[in-house]
Coordinates of C-alpha atoms and ligand atoms in Angstrom, one line a residue:
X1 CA 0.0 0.0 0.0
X2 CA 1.3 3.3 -1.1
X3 CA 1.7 5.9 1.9
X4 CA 2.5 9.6 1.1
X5 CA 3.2 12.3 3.8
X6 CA 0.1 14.9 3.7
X7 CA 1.2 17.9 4.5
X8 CA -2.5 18.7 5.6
X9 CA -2.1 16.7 8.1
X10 CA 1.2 16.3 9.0
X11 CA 1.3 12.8 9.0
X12 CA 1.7 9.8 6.1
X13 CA -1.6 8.2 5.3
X14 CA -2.7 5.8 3.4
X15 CA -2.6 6.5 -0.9
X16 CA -6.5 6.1 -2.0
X17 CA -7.4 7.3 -5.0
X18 CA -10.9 9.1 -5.6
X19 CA -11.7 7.3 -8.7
X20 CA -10.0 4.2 -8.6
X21 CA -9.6 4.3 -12.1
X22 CA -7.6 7.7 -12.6
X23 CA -5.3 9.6 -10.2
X24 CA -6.2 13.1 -10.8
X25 CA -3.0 15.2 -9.9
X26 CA -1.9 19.0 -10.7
X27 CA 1.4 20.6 -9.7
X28 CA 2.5 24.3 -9.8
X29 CA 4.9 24.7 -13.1
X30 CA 6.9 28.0 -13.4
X31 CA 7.0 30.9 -14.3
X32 CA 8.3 31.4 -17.5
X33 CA 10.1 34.3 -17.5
X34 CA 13.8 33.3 -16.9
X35 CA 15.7 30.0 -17.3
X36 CA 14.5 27.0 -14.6
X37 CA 17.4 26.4 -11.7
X38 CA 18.7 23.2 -10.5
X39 CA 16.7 23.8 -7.1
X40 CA 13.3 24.3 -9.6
X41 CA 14.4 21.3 -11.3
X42 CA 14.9 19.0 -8.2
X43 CA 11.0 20.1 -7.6
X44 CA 10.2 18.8 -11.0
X45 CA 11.8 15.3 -10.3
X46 CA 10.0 15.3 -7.3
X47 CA 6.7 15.6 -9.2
X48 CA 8.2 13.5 -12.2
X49 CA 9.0 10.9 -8.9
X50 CA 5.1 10.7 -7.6
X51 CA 4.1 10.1 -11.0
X52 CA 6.2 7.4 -11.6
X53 CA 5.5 5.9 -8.0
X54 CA 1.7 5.7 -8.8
X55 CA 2.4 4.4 -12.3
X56 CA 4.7 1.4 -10.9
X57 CA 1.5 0.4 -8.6
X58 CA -0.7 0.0 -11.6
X59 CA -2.7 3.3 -11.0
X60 CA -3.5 5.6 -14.3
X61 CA -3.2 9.7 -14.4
X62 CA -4.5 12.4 -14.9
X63 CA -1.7 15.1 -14.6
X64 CA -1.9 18.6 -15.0
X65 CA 1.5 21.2 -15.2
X66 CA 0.4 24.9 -15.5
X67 CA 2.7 27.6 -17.2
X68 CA 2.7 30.8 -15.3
X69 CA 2.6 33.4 -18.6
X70 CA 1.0 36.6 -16.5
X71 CA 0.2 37.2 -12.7
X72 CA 2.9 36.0 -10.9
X73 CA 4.1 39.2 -9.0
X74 CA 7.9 39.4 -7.8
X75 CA 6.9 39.0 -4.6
X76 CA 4.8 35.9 -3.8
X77 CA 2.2 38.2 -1.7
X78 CA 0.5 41.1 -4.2
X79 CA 3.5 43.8 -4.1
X80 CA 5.9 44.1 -7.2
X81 CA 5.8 44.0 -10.7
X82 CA 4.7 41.3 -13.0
X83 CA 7.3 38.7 -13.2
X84 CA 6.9 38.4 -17.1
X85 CA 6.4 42.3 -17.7
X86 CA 9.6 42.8 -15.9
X87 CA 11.5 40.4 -18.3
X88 CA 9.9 41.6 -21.6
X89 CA 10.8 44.8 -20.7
X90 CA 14.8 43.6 -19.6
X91 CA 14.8 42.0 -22.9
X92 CA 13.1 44.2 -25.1
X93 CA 10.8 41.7 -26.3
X94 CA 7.1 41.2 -25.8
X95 CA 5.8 38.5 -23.0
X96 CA 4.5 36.2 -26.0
X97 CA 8.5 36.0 -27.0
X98 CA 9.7 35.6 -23.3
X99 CA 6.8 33.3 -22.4
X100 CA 7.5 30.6 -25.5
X101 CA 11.6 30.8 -25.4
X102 CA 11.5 30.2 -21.6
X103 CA 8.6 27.2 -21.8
X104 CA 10.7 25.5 -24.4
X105 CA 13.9 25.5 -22.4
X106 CA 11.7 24.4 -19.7
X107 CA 10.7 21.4 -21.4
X108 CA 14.4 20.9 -23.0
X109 CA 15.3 20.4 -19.8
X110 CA 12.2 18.1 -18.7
X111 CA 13.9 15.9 -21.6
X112 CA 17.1 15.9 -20.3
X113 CA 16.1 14.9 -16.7
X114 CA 13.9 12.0 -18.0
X115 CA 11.0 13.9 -16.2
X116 CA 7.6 12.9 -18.2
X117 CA 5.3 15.9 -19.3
X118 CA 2.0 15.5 -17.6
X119 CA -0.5 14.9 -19.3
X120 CA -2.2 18.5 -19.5
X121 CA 0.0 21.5 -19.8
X122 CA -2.1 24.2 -19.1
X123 CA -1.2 28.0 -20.4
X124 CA -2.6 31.3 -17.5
X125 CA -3.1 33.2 -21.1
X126 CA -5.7 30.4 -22.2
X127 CA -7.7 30.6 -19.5
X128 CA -8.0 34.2 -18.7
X129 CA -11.6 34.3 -19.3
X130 CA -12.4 31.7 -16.6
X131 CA -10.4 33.3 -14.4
X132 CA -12.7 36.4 -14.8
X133 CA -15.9 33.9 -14.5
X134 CA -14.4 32.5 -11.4
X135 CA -13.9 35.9 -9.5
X136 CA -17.6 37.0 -10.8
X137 CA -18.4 34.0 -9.0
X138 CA -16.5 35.0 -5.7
X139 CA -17.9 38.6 -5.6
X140 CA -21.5 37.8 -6.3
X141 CA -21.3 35.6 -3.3
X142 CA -20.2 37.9 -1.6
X143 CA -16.4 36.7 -0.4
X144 CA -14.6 38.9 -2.6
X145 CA -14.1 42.7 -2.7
X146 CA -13.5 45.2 -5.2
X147 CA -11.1 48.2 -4.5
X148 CA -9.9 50.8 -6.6
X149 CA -6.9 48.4 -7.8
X150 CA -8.4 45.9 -7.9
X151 CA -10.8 42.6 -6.2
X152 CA -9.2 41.6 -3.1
X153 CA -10.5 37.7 -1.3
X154 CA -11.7 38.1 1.5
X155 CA -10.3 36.5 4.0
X156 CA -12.4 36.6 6.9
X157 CA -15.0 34.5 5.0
X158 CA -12.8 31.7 5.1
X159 CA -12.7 30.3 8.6
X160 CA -10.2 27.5 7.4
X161 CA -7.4 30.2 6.5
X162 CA -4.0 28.7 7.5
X163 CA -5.2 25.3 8.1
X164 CA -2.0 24.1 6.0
X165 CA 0.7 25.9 6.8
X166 CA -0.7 26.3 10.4
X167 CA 0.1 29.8 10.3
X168 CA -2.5 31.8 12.1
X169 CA -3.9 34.8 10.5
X170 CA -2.5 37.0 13.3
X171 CA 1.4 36.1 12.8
X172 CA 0.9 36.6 9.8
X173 CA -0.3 40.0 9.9
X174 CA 2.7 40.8 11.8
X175 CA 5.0 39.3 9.1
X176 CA 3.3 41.2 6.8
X177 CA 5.3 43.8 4.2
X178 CA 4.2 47.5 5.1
X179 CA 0.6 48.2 3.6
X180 CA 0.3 50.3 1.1
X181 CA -3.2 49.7 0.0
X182 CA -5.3 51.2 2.9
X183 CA -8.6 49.8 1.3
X184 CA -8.2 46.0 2.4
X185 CA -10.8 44.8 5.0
X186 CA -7.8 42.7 6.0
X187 CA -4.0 43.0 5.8
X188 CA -3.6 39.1 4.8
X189 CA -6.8 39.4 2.2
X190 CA -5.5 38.6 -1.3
X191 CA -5.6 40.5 -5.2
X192 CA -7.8 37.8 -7.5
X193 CA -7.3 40.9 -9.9
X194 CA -5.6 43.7 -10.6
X195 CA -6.5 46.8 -12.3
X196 CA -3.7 47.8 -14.9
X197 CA -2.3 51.2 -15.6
X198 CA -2.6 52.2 -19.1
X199 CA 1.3 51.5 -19.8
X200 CA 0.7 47.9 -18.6
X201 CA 1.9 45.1 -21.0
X202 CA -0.3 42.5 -20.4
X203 CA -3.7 43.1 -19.8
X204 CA -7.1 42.4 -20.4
X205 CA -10.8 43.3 -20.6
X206 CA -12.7 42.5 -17.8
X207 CA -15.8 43.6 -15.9
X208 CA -13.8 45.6 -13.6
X209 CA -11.8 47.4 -16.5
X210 CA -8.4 46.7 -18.1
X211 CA -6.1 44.0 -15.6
X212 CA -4.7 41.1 -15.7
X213 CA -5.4 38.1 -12.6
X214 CA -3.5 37.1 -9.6
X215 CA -1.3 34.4 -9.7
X216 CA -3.2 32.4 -7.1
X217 CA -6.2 32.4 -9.1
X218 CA -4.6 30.9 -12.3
X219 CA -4.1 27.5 -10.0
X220 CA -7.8 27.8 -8.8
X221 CA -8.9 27.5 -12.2
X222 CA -6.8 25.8 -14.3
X223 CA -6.8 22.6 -11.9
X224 CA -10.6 22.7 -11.1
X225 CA -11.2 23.1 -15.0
X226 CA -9.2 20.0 -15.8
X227 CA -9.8 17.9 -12.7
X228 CA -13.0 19.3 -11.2
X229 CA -13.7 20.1 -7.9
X230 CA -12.0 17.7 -5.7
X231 CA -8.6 16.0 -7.2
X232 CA -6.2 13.6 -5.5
X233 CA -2.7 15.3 -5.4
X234 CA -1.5 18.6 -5.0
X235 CA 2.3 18.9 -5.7
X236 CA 4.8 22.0 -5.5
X237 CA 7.6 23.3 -3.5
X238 CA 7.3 23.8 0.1
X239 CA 8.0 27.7 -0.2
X240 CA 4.2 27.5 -1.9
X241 CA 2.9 26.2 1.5
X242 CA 1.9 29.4 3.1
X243 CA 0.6 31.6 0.9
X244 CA 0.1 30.4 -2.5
X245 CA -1.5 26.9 -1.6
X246 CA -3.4 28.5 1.4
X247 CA -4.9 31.1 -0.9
X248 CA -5.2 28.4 -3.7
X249 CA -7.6 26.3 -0.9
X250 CA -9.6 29.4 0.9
X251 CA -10.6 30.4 -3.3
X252 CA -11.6 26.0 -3.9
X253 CA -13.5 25.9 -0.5
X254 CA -14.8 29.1 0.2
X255 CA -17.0 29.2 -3.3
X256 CA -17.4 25.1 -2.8
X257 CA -17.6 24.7 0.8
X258 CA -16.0 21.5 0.5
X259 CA -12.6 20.5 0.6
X260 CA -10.7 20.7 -2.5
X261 CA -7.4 18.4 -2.4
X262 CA -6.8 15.3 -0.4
X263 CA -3.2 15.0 -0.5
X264 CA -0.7 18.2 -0.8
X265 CA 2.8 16.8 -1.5
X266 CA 5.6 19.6 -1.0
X267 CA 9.2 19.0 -1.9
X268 CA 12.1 20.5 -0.1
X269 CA 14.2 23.0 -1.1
X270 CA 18.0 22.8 -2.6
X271 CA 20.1 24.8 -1.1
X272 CA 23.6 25.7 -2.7
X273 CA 26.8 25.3 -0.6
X274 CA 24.5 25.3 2.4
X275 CA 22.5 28.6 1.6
X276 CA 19.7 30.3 -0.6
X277 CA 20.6 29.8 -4.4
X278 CA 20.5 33.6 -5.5
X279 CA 21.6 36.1 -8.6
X280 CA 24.1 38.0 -6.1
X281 CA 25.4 35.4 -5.0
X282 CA 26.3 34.2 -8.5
X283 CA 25.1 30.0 -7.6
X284 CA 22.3 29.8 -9.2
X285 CA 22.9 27.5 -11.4
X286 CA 20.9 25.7 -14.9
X287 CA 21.2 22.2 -16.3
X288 CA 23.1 23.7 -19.5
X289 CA 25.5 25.2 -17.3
X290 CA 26.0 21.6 -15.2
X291 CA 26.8 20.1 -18.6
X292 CA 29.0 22.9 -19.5
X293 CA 31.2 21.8 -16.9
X294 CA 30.8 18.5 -17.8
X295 CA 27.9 16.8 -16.1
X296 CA 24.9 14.8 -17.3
X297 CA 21.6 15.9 -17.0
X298 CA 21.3 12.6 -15.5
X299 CA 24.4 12.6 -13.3
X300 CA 21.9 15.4 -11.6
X301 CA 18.9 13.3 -11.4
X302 CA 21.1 10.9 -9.9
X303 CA 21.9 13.6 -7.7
X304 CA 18.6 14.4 -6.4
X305 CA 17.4 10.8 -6.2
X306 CA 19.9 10.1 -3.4
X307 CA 18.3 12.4 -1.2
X308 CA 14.5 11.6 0.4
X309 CA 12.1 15.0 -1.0
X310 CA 11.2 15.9 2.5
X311 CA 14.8 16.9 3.3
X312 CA 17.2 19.8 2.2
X313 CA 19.5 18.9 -0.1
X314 CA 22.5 21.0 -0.5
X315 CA 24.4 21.3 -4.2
X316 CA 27.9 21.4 -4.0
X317 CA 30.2 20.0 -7.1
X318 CA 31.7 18.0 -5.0
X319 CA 28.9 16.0 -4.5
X320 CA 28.3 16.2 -8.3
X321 CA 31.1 14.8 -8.6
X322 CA 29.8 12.3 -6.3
X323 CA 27.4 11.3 -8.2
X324 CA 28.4 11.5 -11.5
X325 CA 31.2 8.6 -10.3
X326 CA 28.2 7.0 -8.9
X327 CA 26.3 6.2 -11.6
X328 CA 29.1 5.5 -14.0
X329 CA 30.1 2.7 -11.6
X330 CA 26.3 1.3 -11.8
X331 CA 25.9 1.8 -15.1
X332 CA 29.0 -0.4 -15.6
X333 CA 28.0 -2.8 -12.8
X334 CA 24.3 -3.0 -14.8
X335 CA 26.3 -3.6 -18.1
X336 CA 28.0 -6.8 -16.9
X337 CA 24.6 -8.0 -16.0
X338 CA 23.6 -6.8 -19.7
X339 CA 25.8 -9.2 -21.2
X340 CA 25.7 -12.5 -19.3
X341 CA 23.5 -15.0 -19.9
X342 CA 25.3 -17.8 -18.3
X343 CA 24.5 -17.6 -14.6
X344 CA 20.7 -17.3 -14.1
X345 CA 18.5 -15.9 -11.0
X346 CA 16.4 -17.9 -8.8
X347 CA 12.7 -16.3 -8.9
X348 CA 12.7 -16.1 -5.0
X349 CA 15.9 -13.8 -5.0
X350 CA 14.3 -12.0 -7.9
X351 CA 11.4 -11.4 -6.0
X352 CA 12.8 -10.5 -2.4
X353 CA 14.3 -7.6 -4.3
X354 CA 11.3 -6.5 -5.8
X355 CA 9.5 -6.4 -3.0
X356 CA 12.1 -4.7 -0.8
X357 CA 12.1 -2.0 -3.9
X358 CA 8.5 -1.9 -3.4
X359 CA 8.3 -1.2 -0.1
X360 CA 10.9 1.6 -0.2
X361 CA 8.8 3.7 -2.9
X362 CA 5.9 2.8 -1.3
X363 CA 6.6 4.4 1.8
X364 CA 6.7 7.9 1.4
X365 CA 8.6 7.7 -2.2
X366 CA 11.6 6.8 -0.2
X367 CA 13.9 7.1 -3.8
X368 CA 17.1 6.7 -1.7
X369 CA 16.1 3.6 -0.2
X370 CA 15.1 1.9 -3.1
X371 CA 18.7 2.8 -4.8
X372 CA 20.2 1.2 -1.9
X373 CA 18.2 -1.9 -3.0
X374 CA 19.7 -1.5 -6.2
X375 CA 22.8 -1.3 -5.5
X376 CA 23.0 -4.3 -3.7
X377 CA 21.0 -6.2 -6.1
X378 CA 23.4 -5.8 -9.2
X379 CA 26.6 -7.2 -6.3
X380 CA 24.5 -10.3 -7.1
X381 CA 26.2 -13.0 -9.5
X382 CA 25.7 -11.4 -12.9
X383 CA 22.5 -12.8 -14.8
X384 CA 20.3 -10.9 -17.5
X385 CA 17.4 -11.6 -15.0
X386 CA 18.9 -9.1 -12.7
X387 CA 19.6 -7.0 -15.6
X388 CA 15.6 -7.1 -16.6
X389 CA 14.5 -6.1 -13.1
X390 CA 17.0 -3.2 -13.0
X391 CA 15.0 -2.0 -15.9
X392 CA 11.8 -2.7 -14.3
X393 CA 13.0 -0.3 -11.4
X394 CA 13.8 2.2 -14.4
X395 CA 10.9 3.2 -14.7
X396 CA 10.1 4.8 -10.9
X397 CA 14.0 6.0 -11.4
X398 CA 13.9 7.2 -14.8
X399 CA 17.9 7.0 -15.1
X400 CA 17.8 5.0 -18.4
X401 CA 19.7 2.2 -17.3
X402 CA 19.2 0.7 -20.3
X403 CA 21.9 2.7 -21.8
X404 CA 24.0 0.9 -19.3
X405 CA 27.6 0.6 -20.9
X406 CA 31.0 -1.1 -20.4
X407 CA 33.0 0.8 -18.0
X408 CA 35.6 3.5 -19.9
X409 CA 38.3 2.5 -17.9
X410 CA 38.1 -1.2 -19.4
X411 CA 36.7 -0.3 -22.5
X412 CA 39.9 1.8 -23.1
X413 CA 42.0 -1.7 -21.9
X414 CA 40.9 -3.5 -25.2
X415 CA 39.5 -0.8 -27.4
X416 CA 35.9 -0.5 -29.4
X417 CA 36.8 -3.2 -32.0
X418 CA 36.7 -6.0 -28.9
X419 CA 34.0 -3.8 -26.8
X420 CA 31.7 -4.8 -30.1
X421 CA 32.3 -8.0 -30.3
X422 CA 32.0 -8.9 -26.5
X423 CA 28.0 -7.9 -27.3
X424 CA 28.3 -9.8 -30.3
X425 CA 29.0 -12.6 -28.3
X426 CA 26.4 -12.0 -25.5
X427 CA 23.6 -11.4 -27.9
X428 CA 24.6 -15.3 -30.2
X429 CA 24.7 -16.6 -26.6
X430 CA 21.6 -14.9 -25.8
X431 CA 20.2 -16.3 -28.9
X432 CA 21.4 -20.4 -28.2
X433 CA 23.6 -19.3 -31.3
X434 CA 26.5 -21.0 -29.5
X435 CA 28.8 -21.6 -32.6
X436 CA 28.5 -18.3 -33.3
X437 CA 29.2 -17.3 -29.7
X438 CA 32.9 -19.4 -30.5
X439 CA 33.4 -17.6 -33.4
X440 CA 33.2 -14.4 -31.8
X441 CA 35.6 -15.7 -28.9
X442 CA 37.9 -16.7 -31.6
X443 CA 38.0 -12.9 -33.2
X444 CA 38.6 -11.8 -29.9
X445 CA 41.5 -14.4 -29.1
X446 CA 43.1 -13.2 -32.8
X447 CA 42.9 -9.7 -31.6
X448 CA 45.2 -10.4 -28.7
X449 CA 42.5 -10.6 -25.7
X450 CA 41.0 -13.8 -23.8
X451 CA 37.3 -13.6 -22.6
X452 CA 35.7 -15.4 -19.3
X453 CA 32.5 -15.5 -18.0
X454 CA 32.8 -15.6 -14.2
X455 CA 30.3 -14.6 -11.7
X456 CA 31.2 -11.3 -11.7
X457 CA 30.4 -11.1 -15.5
X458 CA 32.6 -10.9 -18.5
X459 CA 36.5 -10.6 -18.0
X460 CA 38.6 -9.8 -20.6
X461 CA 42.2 -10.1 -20.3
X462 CA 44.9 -9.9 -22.7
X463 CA 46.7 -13.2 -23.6
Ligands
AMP1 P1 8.6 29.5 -9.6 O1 8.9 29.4 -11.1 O2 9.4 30.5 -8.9 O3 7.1 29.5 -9.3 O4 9.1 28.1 -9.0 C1 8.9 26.9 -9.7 C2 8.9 25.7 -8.7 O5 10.3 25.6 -8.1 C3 8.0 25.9 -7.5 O6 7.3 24.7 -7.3 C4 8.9 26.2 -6.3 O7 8.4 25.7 -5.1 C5 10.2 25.5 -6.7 N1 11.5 26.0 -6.2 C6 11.9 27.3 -6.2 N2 13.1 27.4 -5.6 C7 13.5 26.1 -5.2 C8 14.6 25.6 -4.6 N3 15.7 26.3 -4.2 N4 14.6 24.2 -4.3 C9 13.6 23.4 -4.7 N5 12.5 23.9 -5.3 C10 12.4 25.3 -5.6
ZN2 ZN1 0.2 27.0 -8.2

């Protein structure tokens, strides 16, 4: 049984899907008005991670991934500029230009990492008009506000506010940035919409004049459009926890009056040697530039798999480096298991490891605990069974082990001409082709090299 930590309730419950037939799951995407960072990216494999969990226990989605194109202000509560105006205006091009070159990097990179797009991708500037519909429906009932700037939620018709953050209202009026609009009822109340100045980029027609919505809004609608009113999973990073996913509930529930999400899934942060990743500081860093400096995207998934999603994780290149030695060494370890065919598994062995892999993932998408499992399970005499099963677990870890390869270091002992023929040779063996299996042997003993197969896998030595 799948159990996944609610942060709702602070505890790991049970995984039961609404519909049995169809997990119905949406998780914040960016905003797309710069490149993604390795610590947006690690939230993205966390989502990419879920996915893959529920997929490996038989369970179909329903995924949802919005694109933040308009709305989201610099700062997270209503102050600030437009995120995308702000770049359009840096760059000299128009949002449309900023919005489509960043999304495409965005996904670039989803390719890279082996994350898997969701199955609904869901653009703010598509759904502006049921944002407006959606606001309507707030104010005529009575639980939104309209100000000279704009309409403001209204927070004190949501008893529930701060339920998942537990926050209370009061604390966080005293956090609260200096007010500048006198006209809320309430410091913590919220813009659904904002009323643009004429030299705003991005704005549109609306009941209440020229503007453009709130960022919190966009997730209101976009995830109740696709998955109606009450969806399985919520997913995003845990910096979303007290505002934006307690003003995404109080805007579900207060026009519903039911509950809205069953499970909200937040991933940690990634810090960069031990702090904040930030411009200043000159460590915020992109996939591009990891493999600039000679990294795979994947030595980076790797990276973040090795860490559970509830805990900081802290990017140094050190521990890059870590990993990037890491999985070469498995990859190569997987390979000899690739190639044999002479030692086979017993079922029960097979199995004791598929079920210890199970239980890992299935307790709180404990990714680091099931890589332990794999990495004792290919010490195991080398057998294509084992080889099969890795790939089985391939698709929770999404590290393509099937492009499992010999290790360099040997490879560069007896060169590509040999390195061929030793799969040659695995694949007529595979194949009961066993005369052609000697052949093989016999171009590799003319080229100056014997070949063994021992229960560590394939040695080659020279002769
Ligand atoms: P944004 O584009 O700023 O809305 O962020 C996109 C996603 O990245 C959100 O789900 C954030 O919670 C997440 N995020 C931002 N910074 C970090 C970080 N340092 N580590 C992990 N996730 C992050
Ligand atoms: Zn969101």
């Amino acid at each position: 049984m799948l159990k996944v930590y609610n942060t709702l309730s602070r505890k790991k419950e049970d995984f039961v899907a609404i519909d049995e037939n169809v997990v119905r799951m949406y998780s914040c995407g960016p905003t797309v008005y710069s490149y993604a960072h390795i610590g947006n990216l690690r939230t993205y494999i966390f989502m990419d991670l879920i996915r893959k969990v529920l997929k490996y226990n038989g369970l179909k989605l329903k995924g949802v991934l919005n694109i933040t194109d308009v709305g989201h202000l610099i700062y997270d509560s209503d102050s600030g500029e437009d995120k995308m105006a702000l770049a359009a205006k840096k760059e000299q091009k128009s949002p449309m230009e900023i919005a489509e070159y960043y999304t495409k990097v965005f996904f670039d990179d989803f390719e890279k990492l082996n994350i898997e797009r969701p199955e609904i991708i869901a653009k703010a500037t598509d759904h502006i008009g049921e944002m407006i519909e959606y606001v309507s429906k707030l104010l005529e009932k009575g639980i939104a506000y309209e100000t000279s700037d704009g309409i403001y939620f209204d927070i004190s018709k949501f008893e529930n506010y701060g339920l998942l953050s537990g926050i209370n209202l009061d604390d966080q009026i005293a956090g609260a940035r200096v007010e500048v609009n006198t006209e809320k009822r309430h410091p913590a109340d919220f813009a659904l919409w904002k009323k643009a100045e004429p030299n705003h980029i991005m704005q549109w027609e609306s009941p209440w004049g020229m503007g453009y919505p709130g960022w919190h809004i966009e997730c209101s609608v976009m995830s109740q459009k696709y998955l109606g009113t009450f969806f399985d999973i919520h997913s995003g990073g845990v910096d979303h926890i007290p505002i934006h996913h307690e003003n995404e509930i109080a805007q579900n529930e207060a026009l519903t009056g039911e509950k809205s999400v069953n499970y909200w899934l937040h991933g940690e942060f990634m810090l960069v040697d031990g702090g904040k990743m930030s411009k200043s500081l000159g460590n915020v860093y992109t996939i591009s530039q990891l493999e600039e400096k000679g990294y795979s995207p994947l030595d980076f998934r790797f990276f973040c798999l090795n860490a559970h999603y509830r805990k900081k994780l802290n990017f140094t290149f050190e521990g890059m480096t870590a990993a990037k030695v890491s999985r070469e060494r498995l990859l190569a370890s997987i390979y000899q298991h690739k190639i044999a065919d002479t030692v086979k598994t017993d079922e029960e062995v097979l199995n004791n490891y598929r079920q210890q892999f199970v239980d890992a993932i299935n307790d709180d998408i404990n990714i680091p605990l099931a890589l332990g499992v794999l990495f004792t399970m290919v010490k195991e005499p080398k057998s294509i069974d084992i080889y099969n099963l890795c790939l089985e677990f391939d698709k929770v870890l999404g590290l393509s082990l099937d492009q499992a390869e010999a290790d360099k270091d040997d490879t560069a002992k007896y060169g590509e001409n040999v390195a061929k023929l030793i799969e040659q040779r695995a694949q007529a063996k595979k194949l009961k082709n066993f005369a052609l299996a000697d052949e093989i042997r016999a171009k590799i003993n003319a080229l100056g090299f014997n070949i063994a197969d021992t229960r560590d896998g394939v040695k080659v030595t020279k002769i």
